[in-house]
Amino acid sequence: QRLMEKVAANLKLPSEEDQKKIEVLPLLMKGHIAELTQAIQSMQAPAQEREVAEVQETLADFLKLAATKYVITPYVAPRPLSDAELFGPLGCEFWGKKRIEGSNACAWTESQ
């Protein structure tokens, strides 16, 4: 949010309306983050979900406006980690075993 404020002040967008909007978005983000923090503390999942969606929407609006002046590289999620990569020596695969479906227990593979 602080970085959004810094960037927004220096963008100088061609449209005055867009410039005003991009300068307001960091303040909206600050409010959404405060509301999200409150929702997390109250442990209310629906409120948390709503606030996360608002944070994402505000960030998307900011990036869309910033993209009129800068090249914004889209985020491409990496491939999901395998169990062996994720759990390392704590995982079954590290020891040459296979995780039993629906369980955290390990079993030897058929070839062993």
mmCIF file with all atom_site columns, C-alpha atoms in Angstrom:
data_model
loop_
_atom_site.group_PDB
_atom_site.id
_atom_site.type_symbol
_atom_site.label_atom_id
_atom_site.label_alt_id
_atom_site.label_comp_id
_atom_site.label_asym_id
_atom_site.label_entity_id
_atom_site.label_seq_id
_atom_site.pdbx_PDB_ins_code
_atom_site.Cartn_x
_atom_site.Cartn_y
_atom_site.Cartn_z
_atom_site.occupancy
_atom_site.B_iso_or_equiv
_atom_site.pdbx_formal_charge
_atom_site.auth_seq_id
_atom_site.auth_comp_id
_atom_site.auth_asym_id
_atom_site.auth_atom_id
_atom_site.pdbx_PDB_model_num
ATOM 1   C CA . GLN A 1 1   ? 0.000   0.000   0.000   1.00 0.00 ? 1   GLN A CA 1
ATOM 2   C CA . ARG A 1 2   ? 2.852   2.389   0.796   1.00 0.00 ? 2   ARG A CA 1
ATOM 3   C CA . LEU A 1 3   ? 4.547   1.529   -2.477  1.00 0.00 ? 3   LEU A CA 1
ATOM 4   C CA . MET A 1 4   ? 1.244   2.098   -4.282  1.00 0.00 ? 4   MET A CA 1
ATOM 5   C CA . GLU A 1 5   ? 1.121   5.621   -2.797  1.00 0.00 ? 5   GLU A CA 1
ATOM 6   C CA . LYS A 1 6   ? 4.672   6.354   -3.894  1.00 0.00 ? 6   LYS A CA 1
ATOM 7   C CA . VAL A 1 7   ? 4.095   5.061   -7.436  1.00 0.00 ? 7   VAL A CA 1
ATOM 8   C CA . ALA A 1 8   ? 0.708   6.777   -7.801  1.00 0.00 ? 8   ALA A CA 1
ATOM 9   C CA . ALA A 1 9   ? 2.132   10.194  -6.986  1.00 0.00 ? 9   ALA A CA 1
ATOM 10  C CA . ASN A 1 10  ? 4.818   9.839   -9.668  1.00 0.00 ? 10  ASN A CA 1
ATOM 11  C CA . LEU A 1 11  ? 2.771   8.268   -12.478 1.00 0.00 ? 11  LEU A CA 1
ATOM 12  C CA . LYS A 1 12  ? 1.363   11.415  -14.102 1.00 0.00 ? 12  LYS A CA 1
ATOM 13  C CA . LEU A 1 13  ? -1.256  9.597   -16.175 1.00 0.00 ? 13  LEU A CA 1
ATOM 14  C CA . PRO A 1 14  ? -2.571  11.354  -19.300 1.00 0.00 ? 14  PRO A CA 1
ATOM 15  C CA . SER A 1 15  ? -6.173  11.331  -18.073 1.00 0.00 ? 15  SER A CA 1
ATOM 16  C CA . GLU A 1 16  ? -6.870  13.545  -15.056 1.00 0.00 ? 16  GLU A CA 1
ATOM 17  C CA . GLU A 1 17  ? -9.686  11.211  -14.038 1.00 0.00 ? 17  GLU A CA 1
ATOM 18  C CA . ASP A 1 18  ? -7.339  8.190   -14.098 1.00 0.00 ? 18  ASP A CA 1
ATOM 19  C CA . GLN A 1 19  ? -4.701  10.136  -12.134 1.00 0.00 ? 19  GLN A CA 1
ATOM 20  C CA . LYS A 1 20  ? -7.225  10.974  -9.413  1.00 0.00 ? 20  LYS A CA 1
ATOM 21  C CA . LYS A 1 21  ? -8.415  7.367   -9.298  1.00 0.00 ? 21  LYS A CA 1
ATOM 22  C CA . ILE A 1 22  ? -4.885  5.943   -9.032  1.00 0.00 ? 22  ILE A CA 1
ATOM 23  C CA . GLU A 1 23  ? -4.122  8.342   -6.180  1.00 0.00 ? 23  GLU A CA 1
ATOM 24  C CA . VAL A 1 24  ? -7.252  7.206   -4.293  1.00 0.00 ? 24  VAL A CA 1
ATOM 25  C CA . LEU A 1 25  ? -6.608  3.469   -4.741  1.00 0.00 ? 25  LEU A CA 1
ATOM 26  C CA . PRO A 1 26  ? -3.778  3.298   -2.142  1.00 0.00 ? 26  PRO A CA 1
ATOM 27  C CA . LEU A 1 27  ? -6.127  4.813   0.438   1.00 0.00 ? 27  LEU A CA 1
ATOM 28  C CA . LEU A 1 28  ? -8.803  2.266   -0.474  1.00 0.00 ? 28  LEU A CA 1
ATOM 29  C CA . MET A 1 29  ? -6.198  -0.483  -0.146  1.00 0.00 ? 29  MET A CA 1
ATOM 30  C CA . LYS A 1 30  ? -5.246  0.769   3.322   1.00 0.00 ? 30  LYS A CA 1
ATOM 31  C CA . GLY A 1 31  ? -8.899  0.566   4.354   1.00 0.00 ? 31  GLY A CA 1
ATOM 32  C CA . HIS A 1 32  ? -9.324  -2.906  2.866   1.00 0.00 ? 32  HIS A CA 1
ATOM 33  C CA . ILE A 1 33  ? -6.201  -4.146  4.666   1.00 0.00 ? 33  ILE A CA 1
ATOM 34  C CA . ALA A 1 34  ? -7.508  -2.742  7.967   1.00 0.00 ? 34  ALA A CA 1
ATOM 35  C CA . GLU A 1 35  ? -10.870 -4.447  7.372   1.00 0.00 ? 35  GLU A CA 1
ATOM 36  C CA . LEU A 1 36  ? -9.119  -7.700  6.444   1.00 0.00 ? 36  LEU A CA 1
ATOM 37  C CA . THR A 1 37  ? -7.054  -7.540  9.635   1.00 0.00 ? 37  THR A CA 1
ATOM 38  C CA . GLN A 1 38  ? -10.237 -7.031  11.644  1.00 0.00 ? 38  GLN A CA 1
ATOM 39  C CA . ALA A 1 39  ? -11.962 -9.933  9.855   1.00 0.00 ? 39  ALA A CA 1
ATOM 40  C CA . ILE A 1 40  ? -8.974  -12.194 10.576  1.00 0.00 ? 40  ILE A CA 1
ATOM 41  C CA . GLN A 1 41  ? -9.028  -11.232 14.247  1.00 0.00 ? 41  GLN A CA 1
ATOM 42  C CA . SER A 1 42  ? -12.762 -11.910 14.465  1.00 0.00 ? 42  SER A CA 1
ATOM 43  C CA . MET A 1 43  ? -12.201 -15.297 12.771  1.00 0.00 ? 43  MET A CA 1
ATOM 44  C CA . GLN A 1 44  ? -15.145 -14.818 10.396  1.00 0.00 ? 44  GLN A CA 1
ATOM 45  C CA . ALA A 1 45  ? -14.404 -16.653 7.156   1.00 0.00 ? 45  ALA A CA 1
ATOM 46  C CA . PRO A 1 46  ? -17.094 -14.919 5.026   1.00 0.00 ? 46  PRO A CA 1
ATOM 47  C CA . ALA A 1 47  ? -15.790 -11.483 6.057   1.00 0.00 ? 47  ALA A CA 1
ATOM 48  C CA . GLN A 1 48  ? -12.208 -12.592 5.372   1.00 0.00 ? 48  GLN A CA 1
ATOM 49  C CA . GLU A 1 49  ? -13.174 -13.866 1.935   1.00 0.00 ? 49  GLU A CA 1
ATOM 50  C CA . ARG A 1 50  ? -14.971 -10.621 1.108   1.00 0.00 ? 50  ARG A CA 1
ATOM 51  C CA . GLU A 1 51  ? -12.022 -8.490  2.217   1.00 0.00 ? 51  GLU A CA 1
ATOM 52  C CA . VAL A 1 52  ? -9.473  -10.592 0.308   1.00 0.00 ? 52  VAL A CA 1
ATOM 53  C CA . ALA A 1 53  ? -11.612 -10.146 -2.813  1.00 0.00 ? 53  ALA A CA 1
ATOM 54  C CA . GLU A 1 54  ? -11.676 -6.373  -2.256  1.00 0.00 ? 54  GLU A CA 1
ATOM 55  C CA . VAL A 1 55  ? -7.888  -6.259  -1.832  1.00 0.00 ? 55  VAL A CA 1
ATOM 56  C CA . GLN A 1 56  ? -7.452  -8.242  -5.060  1.00 0.00 ? 56  GLN A CA 1
ATOM 57  C CA . GLU A 1 57  ? -9.899  -6.025  -6.926  1.00 0.00 ? 57  GLU A CA 1
ATOM 58  C CA . THR A 1 58  ? -8.193  -2.837  -5.746  1.00 0.00 ? 58  THR A CA 1
ATOM 59  C CA . LEU A 1 59  ? -4.768  -4.181  -6.713  1.00 0.00 ? 59  LEU A CA 1
ATOM 60  C CA . ALA A 1 60  ? -6.084  -5.225  -10.144 1.00 0.00 ? 60  ALA A CA 1
ATOM 61  C CA . ASP A 1 61  ? -7.524  -1.722  -10.702 1.00 0.00 ? 61  ASP A CA 1
ATOM 62  C CA . PHE A 1 62  ? -4.202  -0.169  -9.707  1.00 0.00 ? 62  PHE A CA 1
ATOM 63  C CA . LEU A 1 63  ? -2.192  -2.420  -12.004 1.00 0.00 ? 63  LEU A CA 1
ATOM 64  C CA . LYS A 1 64  ? -4.589  -1.801  -14.886 1.00 0.00 ? 64  LYS A CA 1
ATOM 65  C CA . LEU A 1 65  ? -4.114  1.956   -14.565 1.00 0.00 ? 65  LEU A CA 1
ATOM 66  C CA . ALA A 1 66  ? -0.343  1.633   -14.055 1.00 0.00 ? 66  ALA A CA 1
ATOM 67  C CA . ALA A 1 67  ? -0.168  -0.527  -17.183 1.00 0.00 ? 67  ALA A CA 1
ATOM 68  C CA . THR A 1 68  ? -1.208  2.505   -19.247 1.00 0.00 ? 68  THR A CA 1
ATOM 69  C CA . LYS A 1 69  ? 2.193   3.995   -18.412 1.00 0.00 ? 69  LYS A CA 1
ATOM 70  C CA . TYR A 1 70  ? 4.394   0.953   -17.646 1.00 0.00 ? 70  TYR A CA 1
ATOM 71  C CA . VAL A 1 71  ? 4.699   -2.584  -18.938 1.00 0.00 ? 71  VAL A CA 1
ATOM 72  C CA . ILE A 1 72  ? 3.230   -4.858  -16.275 1.00 0.00 ? 72  ILE A CA 1
ATOM 73  C CA . THR A 1 73  ? 4.403   -8.449  -16.618 1.00 0.00 ? 73  THR A CA 1
ATOM 74  C CA . PRO A 1 74  ? 1.577   -10.846 -15.760 1.00 0.00 ? 74  PRO A CA 1
ATOM 75  C CA . TYR A 1 75  ? 2.253   -13.285 -12.927 1.00 0.00 ? 75  TYR A CA 1
ATOM 76  C CA . VAL A 1 76  ? 2.532   -16.862 -14.100 1.00 0.00 ? 76  VAL A CA 1
ATOM 77  C CA . ALA A 1 77  ? 2.235   -19.352 -11.278 1.00 0.00 ? 77  ALA A CA 1
ATOM 78  C CA . PRO A 1 78  ? 4.935   -22.024 -11.193 1.00 0.00 ? 78  PRO A CA 1
ATOM 79  C CA . ARG A 1 79  ? 3.972   -25.655 -11.488 1.00 0.00 ? 79  ARG A CA 1
ATOM 80  C CA . PRO A 1 80  ? 2.718   -27.230 -8.254  1.00 0.00 ? 80  PRO A CA 1
ATOM 81  C CA . LEU A 1 81  ? 5.400   -28.911 -6.153  1.00 0.00 ? 81  LEU A CA 1
ATOM 82  C CA . SER A 1 82  ? 5.452   -32.685 -5.963  1.00 0.00 ? 82  SER A CA 1
ATOM 83  C CA . ASP A 1 83  ? 5.173   -34.300 -2.536  1.00 0.00 ? 83  ASP A CA 1
ATOM 84  C CA . ALA A 1 84  ? 8.892   -35.132 -2.704  1.00 0.00 ? 84  ALA A CA 1
ATOM 85  C CA . GLU A 1 85  ? 9.782   -31.471 -3.354  1.00 0.00 ? 85  GLU A CA 1
ATOM 86  C CA . LEU A 1 86  ? 7.303   -30.155 -0.831  1.00 0.00 ? 86  LEU A CA 1
ATOM 87  C CA . PHE A 1 87  ? 8.031   -32.437 2.111   1.00 0.00 ? 87  PHE A CA 1
ATOM 88  C CA . GLY A 1 88  ? 11.673  -33.450 1.480   1.00 0.00 ? 88  GLY A CA 1
ATOM 89  C CA . PRO A 1 89  ? 12.921  -35.942 4.094   1.00 0.00 ? 89  PRO A CA 1
ATOM 90  C CA . LEU A 1 90  ? 9.573   -35.742 5.881   1.00 0.00 ? 90  LEU A CA 1
ATOM 91  C CA . GLY A 1 91  ? 7.769   -37.215 2.870   1.00 0.00 ? 91  GLY A CA 1
ATOM 92  C CA . CYS A 1 92  ? 7.308   -40.832 1.876   1.00 0.00 ? 92  CYS A CA 1
ATOM 93  C CA . GLU A 1 93  ? 8.882   -40.343 -1.556  1.00 0.00 ? 93  GLU A CA 1
ATOM 94  C CA . PHE A 1 94  ? 12.216  -39.301 -0.051  1.00 0.00 ? 94  PHE A CA 1
ATOM 95  C CA . TRP A 1 95  ? 12.526  -42.783 1.475   1.00 0.00 ? 95  TRP A CA 1
ATOM 96  C CA . GLY A 1 96  ? 11.386  -44.626 -1.659  1.00 0.00 ? 96  GLY A CA 1
ATOM 97  C CA . LYS A 1 97  ? 7.916   -45.227 -0.277  1.00 0.00 ? 97  LYS A CA 1
ATOM 98  C CA . LYS A 1 98  ? 4.479   -44.163 -1.501  1.00 0.00 ? 98  LYS A CA 1
ATOM 99  C CA . ARG A 1 99  ? 1.869   -42.249 0.481   1.00 0.00 ? 99  ARG A CA 1
ATOM 100 C CA . ILE A 1 100 ? -1.247  -44.304 1.219   1.00 0.00 ? 100 ILE A CA 1
ATOM 101 C CA . GLU A 1 101 ? -4.251  -42.645 -0.443  1.00 0.00 ? 101 GLU A CA 1
ATOM 102 C CA . GLY A 1 102 ? -6.264  -40.563 2.042   1.00 0.00 ? 102 GLY A CA 1
ATOM 103 C CA . SER A 1 103 ? -3.658  -41.028 4.764   1.00 0.00 ? 103 SER A CA 1
ATOM 104 C CA . ASN A 1 104 ? -0.391  -39.599 5.970   1.00 0.00 ? 104 ASN A CA 1
ATOM 105 C CA . ALA A 1 105 ? 1.054   -43.101 6.356   1.00 0.00 ? 105 ALA A CA 1
ATOM 106 C CA . CYS A 1 106 ? 3.709   -44.472 4.000   1.00 0.00 ? 106 CYS A CA 1
ATOM 107 C CA . ALA A 1 107 ? 3.907   -47.869 2.374   1.00 0.00 ? 107 ALA A CA 1
ATOM 108 C CA . TRP A 1 108 ? 6.621   -49.580 0.389   1.00 0.00 ? 108 TRP A CA 1
ATOM 109 C CA . THR A 1 109 ? 6.060   -49.690 -3.347  1.00 0.00 ? 109 THR A CA 1
ATOM 110 C CA . GLU A 1 110 ? 5.220   -52.996 -5.042  1.00 0.00 ? 110 GLU A CA 1
ATOM 111 C CA . SER A 1 111 ? 8.797   -53.458 -6.330  1.00 0.00 ? 111 SER A CA 1
ATOM 112 C CA . GLN A 1 112 ? 10.317  -53.438 -2.846  1.00 0.00 ? 112 GLN A CA 1
#
